[in-house]
Amino acid sequence: ISRHYKGKGGLLALDLRGRGRSGKPKAGSYGMKQHAADVIRVMDHFHIARAVLAGHSMGAFVVEQVALDYPERVTSLVLLDGGWARATTETELSEDVQAGLKRAFGRLAMTFETPLHYMQYWFPHITHEEEIDRDYAEMLRYDLEETSEGTFRPRPHGEACMEDAQWLGTCGPCAQGLALGGKNALVGRRDLS
C-alpha cells in the first residue's frame, strides 16, 4: 500500500504484539481487544485523533475491534483478506478453511533453508521468487527471521497466534456486528476467486 499511497496524510504501519518485530509477551497478553488497545496507544503516541484504519489478514479483525471499541477514533475501515467469513452463530468450519488454518499454524514450528523455500511452502509450483507478486514476496520475506544456524523461521509467536485464534473463534468481531453497531458502516463482500 505504501508504494502506491497518494493521500494527504501520513501512513503508519505497525506489527501486532507477538508478530513481526514487535515484542512477544507471555501467554494471556493477546486477543483482539488487546491489539485494538495497542492500535489506540500508537495513535495516541503520534497524536492521531481519528484515522482510516486498514487491516490485512488478522489485522482486519483487529481494526474491526478498534471500530467497535473506539468508534470515535475511526474515520473508516479498509479490510483486506480478513480470513474466513464467520457467522454470528456457531457453525462448522469448511474443510478448505480447516486445511488453510492447519497450514498457517503448521509453519510456525518449521524452519526453512531459504526464503524461497518458505515461498514454495505457500506456492509449491514456483521455482523463482519472481514468479509471485513483488509485494507478496516482500511480505513473506518480512515474515521470516534468520536463525543462528542460517536457516529461516516465521517471526510470529506460536502462543500469540493460538491465543488470538481461540479469541476470534469465541468472541471476535464480525462484519455483521459492525454493521449493527456502527452508524456509518457499509458491509460488502467481493469474491476474487
mmCIF file of C-alpha atoms in Angstrom:
data_model
loop_
_atom_site.group_PDB
_atom_site.id
_atom_site.type_symbol
_atom_site.label_atom_id
_atom_site.label_comp_id
_atom_site.label_asym_id
_atom_site.label_seq_id
_atom_site.Cartn_x
_atom_site.Cartn_y
_atom_site.Cartn_z
ATOM 1 C CA ILE A 1 0.000 0.000 0.000
ATOM 2 C CA SER A 2 2.755 2.436 0.940
ATOM 3 C CA ARG A 3 4.316 2.177 -2.529
ATOM 4 C CA HIS A 4 1.056 3.380 -4.126
ATOM 5 C CA TYR A 5 -0.349 5.642 -1.393
ATOM 6 C CA LYS A 6 -1.061 9.172 -2.605
ATOM 7 C CA GLY A 7 -3.130 10.503 0.303
ATOM 8 C CA LYS A 8 -2.644 13.859 2.003
ATOM 9 C CA GLY A 9 -1.900 12.443 5.448
ATOM 10 C CA GLY A 10 0.821 10.091 6.515
ATOM 11 C CA LEU A 11 0.813 6.338 6.557
ATOM 12 C CA LEU A 12 1.697 4.376 9.679
ATOM 13 C CA ALA A 13 2.162 0.595 9.834
ATOM 14 C CA LEU A 14 2.614 -1.430 12.972
ATOM 15 C CA ASP A 15 3.374 -5.021 13.843
ATOM 16 C CA LEU A 16 0.935 -6.548 16.283
ATOM 17 C CA ARG A 17 2.311 -7.874 19.542
ATOM 18 C CA GLY A 18 3.612 -11.410 19.037
ATOM 19 C CA ARG A 19 4.254 -10.804 15.346
ATOM 20 C CA GLY A 20 6.834 -9.210 13.087
ATOM 21 C CA ARG A 21 9.448 -7.273 15.004
ATOM 22 C CA SER A 22 7.164 -6.443 17.940
ATOM 23 C CA GLY A 23 7.676 -7.905 21.391
ATOM 24 C CA LYS A 24 6.487 -11.400 22.215
ATOM 25 C CA PRO A 25 4.829 -11.101 25.650
ATOM 26 C CA LYS A 26 3.739 -14.123 27.658
ATOM 27 C CA ALA A 27 0.522 -16.008 27.035
ATOM 28 C CA GLY A 28 -2.579 -14.210 28.286
ATOM 29 C CA SER A 29 -1.450 -10.936 26.669
ATOM 30 C CA TYR A 30 -3.227 -11.325 23.332
ATOM 31 C CA GLY A 31 -6.714 -11.125 21.822
ATOM 32 C CA MET A 32 -8.398 -8.574 19.576
ATOM 33 C CA LYS A 33 -9.307 -6.208 22.428
ATOM 34 C CA GLN A 34 -5.632 -6.056 23.483
ATOM 35 C CA HIS A 35 -4.495 -5.488 19.884
ATOM 36 C CA ALA A 36 -7.164 -2.781 19.463
ATOM 37 C CA ALA A 37 -5.923 -1.033 22.600
ATOM 38 C CA ASP A 38 -2.373 -1.225 21.180
ATOM 39 C CA VAL A 39 -3.549 0.486 17.979
ATOM 40 C CA ILE A 40 -5.084 3.281 20.061
ATOM 41 C CA ARG A 41 -1.851 3.640 22.071
ATOM 42 C CA VAL A 42 0.103 4.043 18.808
ATOM 43 C CA MET A 43 -2.433 6.614 17.562
ATOM 44 C CA ASP A 44 -2.135 8.486 20.861
ATOM 45 C CA HIS A 45 1.656 8.417 20.680
ATOM 46 C CA PHE A 46 1.547 10.060 17.248
ATOM 47 C CA HIS A 47 -1.290 12.452 18.255
ATOM 48 C CA ILE A 48 -3.719 10.965 15.739
ATOM 49 C CA ALA A 49 -7.293 11.724 16.809
ATOM 50 C CA ARG A 50 -9.086 9.840 14.002
ATOM 51 C CA ALA A 51 -7.878 7.701 11.143
ATOM 52 C CA VAL A 52 -8.778 5.450 8.273
ATOM 53 C CA LEU A 53 -7.675 2.040 9.530
ATOM 54 C CA ALA A 54 -6.620 -0.731 7.184
ATOM 55 C CA GLY A 55 -6.086 -4.284 8.318
ATOM 56 C CA HIS A 56 -4.713 -7.219 6.393
ATOM 57 C CA SER A 57 -5.393 -10.835 7.382
ATOM 58 C CA MET A 58 -5.856 -10.939 11.162
ATOM 59 C CA GLY A 59 -5.280 -7.181 11.136
ATOM 60 C CA ALA A 60 -8.709 -6.867 9.517
ATOM 61 C CA PHE A 61 -10.244 -8.348 12.676
ATOM 62 C CA VAL A 62 -8.110 -6.001 14.784
ATOM 63 C CA VAL A 63 -9.309 -2.841 13.025
ATOM 64 C CA GLU A 64 -12.900 -4.099 13.265
ATOM 65 C CA GLN A 65 -12.378 -4.383 17.021
ATOM 66 C CA VAL A 66 -10.936 -0.858 17.113
ATOM 67 C CA ALA A 67 -14.072 0.393 15.333
ATOM 68 C CA LEU A 68 -16.325 -1.414 17.810
ATOM 69 C CA ASP A 69 -14.430 -0.341 20.939
ATOM 70 C CA TYR A 70 -13.324 3.157 19.856
ATOM 71 C CA PRO A 71 -15.767 4.302 17.126
ATOM 72 C CA GLU A 72 -14.928 7.963 17.720
ATOM 73 C CA ARG A 73 -11.319 7.250 16.635
ATOM 74 C CA VAL A 74 -12.185 5.627 13.283
ATOM 75 C CA THR A 75 -12.994 7.506 10.093
ATOM 76 C CA SER A 76 -13.441 4.350 8.023
ATOM 77 C CA LEU A 77 -12.086 0.829 7.611
ATOM 78 C CA VAL A 78 -10.277 -0.973 4.813
ATOM 79 C CA LEU A 79 -10.436 -4.746 5.318
ATOM 80 C CA LEU A 80 -8.006 -6.817 3.249
ATOM 81 C CA ASP A 81 -8.084 -10.624 3.113
ATOM 82 C CA GLY A 82 -9.578 -10.873 6.573
ATOM 83 C CA GLY A 83 -9.604 -14.639 6.710
ATOM 84 C CA TRP A 84 -12.633 -16.831 6.896
ATOM 85 C CA ALA A 85 -16.096 -15.344 6.929
ATOM 86 C CA ARG A 86 -17.626 -16.036 10.331
ATOM 87 C CA ALA A 87 -21.269 -16.241 11.136
ATOM 88 C CA THR A 88 -22.667 -14.735 14.314
ATOM 89 C CA THR A 89 -23.863 -18.210 15.339
ATOM 90 C CA GLU A 90 -21.618 -21.201 15.828
ATOM 91 C CA THR A 91 -21.013 -23.090 12.607
ATOM 92 C CA GLU A 92 -18.601 -25.782 11.489
ATOM 93 C CA LEU A 93 -15.574 -24.564 9.507
ATOM 94 C CA SER A 94 -15.365 -25.870 5.960
ATOM 95 C CA GLU A 95 -12.680 -28.423 5.088
ATOM 96 C CA ASP A 96 -10.866 -25.798 2.987
ATOM 97 C CA VAL A 97 -10.772 -23.326 5.873
ATOM 98 C CA GLN A 98 -9.601 -26.034 8.288
ATOM 99 C CA ALA A 99 -6.825 -27.040 5.858
ATOM 100 C CA GLY A 100 -5.746 -23.411 5.430
ATOM 101 C CA LEU A 101 -5.611 -22.808 9.165
ATOM 102 C CA LYS A 102 -3.665 -26.043 9.693
ATOM 103 C CA ARG A 103 -1.130 -24.929 7.083
ATOM 104 C CA ALA A 104 -0.842 -21.421 8.544
ATOM 105 C CA PHE A 105 -0.305 -22.730 12.083
ATOM 106 C CA GLY A 106 1.919 -25.599 10.932
ATOM 107 C CA ARG A 107 4.510 -23.213 9.521
ATOM 108 C CA LEU A 108 5.115 -21.690 12.951
ATOM 109 C CA ALA A 109 7.040 -24.780 14.114
ATOM 110 C CA MET A 110 9.044 -25.113 10.893
ATOM 111 C CA THR A 111 12.370 -23.822 9.654
ATOM 112 C CA PHE A 112 13.188 -23.205 6.001
ATOM 113 C CA GLU A 113 16.536 -23.411 4.225
ATOM 114 C CA THR A 114 15.978 -20.148 2.348
ATOM 115 C CA PRO A 115 13.263 -17.511 1.947
ATOM 116 C CA LEU A 116 12.467 -19.128 -1.422
ATOM 117 C CA HIS A 117 11.723 -22.414 0.346
ATOM 118 C CA TYR A 118 9.268 -20.538 2.567
ATOM 119 C CA MET A 119 7.620 -19.031 -0.507
ATOM 120 C CA GLN A 120 7.411 -22.516 -2.011
ATOM 121 C CA TYR A 121 5.606 -23.677 1.137
ATOM 122 C CA TRP A 122 2.805 -21.322 0.116
ATOM 123 C CA PHE A 123 3.255 -21.623 -3.661
ATOM 124 C CA PRO A 124 4.619 -25.139 -4.363
ATOM 125 C CA HIS A 125 4.624 -24.585 -8.133
ATOM 126 C CA ILE A 126 7.183 -21.738 -8.157
ATOM 127 C CA THR A 127 10.912 -22.144 -8.782
ATOM 128 C CA HIS A 128 11.900 -18.448 -8.512
ATOM 129 C CA GLU A 129 10.715 -15.644 -6.261
ATOM 130 C CA GLU A 130 9.935 -13.504 -9.308
ATOM 131 C CA GLU A 131 7.037 -15.832 -10.149
ATOM 132 C CA ILE A 132 4.890 -14.283 -7.427
ATOM 133 C CA ASP A 133 3.800 -10.693 -6.917
ATOM 134 C CA ARG A 134 6.668 -8.486 -5.707
ATOM 135 C CA ASP A 135 4.689 -7.061 -2.772
ATOM 136 C CA TYR A 136 3.554 -10.516 -1.675
ATOM 137 C CA ALA A 137 7.131 -11.836 -1.856
ATOM 138 C CA GLU A 138 8.263 -8.881 0.255
ATOM 139 C CA MET A 139 5.589 -9.646 2.842
ATOM 140 C CA LEU A 140 6.698 -13.293 3.011
ATOM 141 C CA ARG A 141 10.355 -12.272 3.421
ATOM 142 C CA TYR A 142 9.362 -9.892 6.225
ATOM 143 C CA ASP A 143 7.563 -12.782 7.937
ATOM 144 C CA LEU A 144 10.922 -14.566 8.384
ATOM 145 C CA GLU A 145 13.867 -14.212 10.719
ATOM 146 C CA GLU A 146 17.220 -15.893 10.289
ATOM 147 C CA THR A 147 18.220 -18.436 12.928
ATOM 148 C CA SER A 148 21.716 -18.840 14.368
ATOM 149 C CA GLU A 149 22.076 -21.915 12.113
ATOM 150 C CA GLY A 150 21.482 -19.825 8.985
ATOM 151 C CA THR A 151 18.000 -21.183 8.320
ATOM 152 C CA PHE A 152 14.791 -19.154 8.445
ATOM 153 C CA ARG A 153 11.710 -19.388 10.638
ATOM 154 C CA PRO A 154 8.472 -17.405 10.768
ATOM 155 C CA ARG A 155 8.541 -14.439 13.185
ATOM 156 C CA PRO A 156 5.037 -14.843 14.658
ATOM 157 C CA HIS A 157 4.977 -16.270 18.175
ATOM 158 C CA GLY A 158 3.042 -19.564 18.146
ATOM 159 C CA GLU A 159 1.369 -18.898 21.501
ATOM 160 C CA ALA A 160 0.209 -15.490 20.286
ATOM 161 C CA CYS A 161 -1.325 -16.967 17.144
ATOM 162 C CA MET A 162 -3.083 -19.749 19.046
ATOM 163 C CA GLU A 163 -4.448 -17.382 21.676
ATOM 164 C CA ASP A 164 -5.678 -14.929 19.029
ATOM 165 C CA ALA A 165 -7.314 -17.730 17.016
ATOM 166 C CA GLN A 166 -9.110 -19.023 20.108
ATOM 167 C CA TRP A 167 -10.241 -15.497 20.925
ATOM 168 C CA LEU A 168 -11.519 -14.943 17.384
ATOM 169 C CA GLY A 169 -13.347 -18.255 17.425
ATOM 170 C CA THR A 170 -15.249 -17.413 20.583
ATOM 171 C CA CYS A 171 -15.764 -13.668 20.884
ATOM 172 C CA GLY A 172 -14.088 -11.886 17.981
ATOM 173 C CA PRO A 173 -15.704 -9.162 15.907
ATOM 174 C CA CYS A 174 -17.602 -9.936 12.738
ATOM 175 C CA ALA A 175 -18.796 -7.774 9.895
ATOM 176 C CA GLN A 176 -22.455 -8.250 10.853
ATOM 177 C CA GLY A 177 -21.739 -6.951 14.358
ATOM 178 C CA LEU A 178 -20.009 -3.944 12.842
ATOM 179 C CA ALA A 179 -22.956 -3.181 10.596
ATOM 180 C CA LEU A 180 -25.321 -3.313 13.548
ATOM 181 C CA GLY A 181 -23.060 -1.353 15.864
ATOM 182 C CA GLY A 182 -21.716 1.341 13.570
ATOM 183 C CA LYS A 183 -23.879 4.212 12.405
ATOM 184 C CA ASN A 184 -21.963 4.616 9.125
ATOM 185 C CA ALA A 185 -20.977 1.017 8.481
ATOM 186 C CA LEU A 186 -21.052 -0.383 4.982
ATOM 187 C CA VAL A 187 -20.515 -4.101 4.675
ATOM 188 C CA GLY A 188 -19.574 -5.534 1.317
ATOM 189 C CA ARG A 189 -18.056 -8.722 0.014
ATOM 190 C CA ARG A 190 -16.151 -9.222 -3.185
ATOM 191 C CA ASP A 191 -15.365 -12.730 -4.332
ATOM 192 C CA LEU A 192 -11.967 -12.628 -6.032
ATOM 193 C CA SER A 193 -11.766 -16.303 -6.968
#
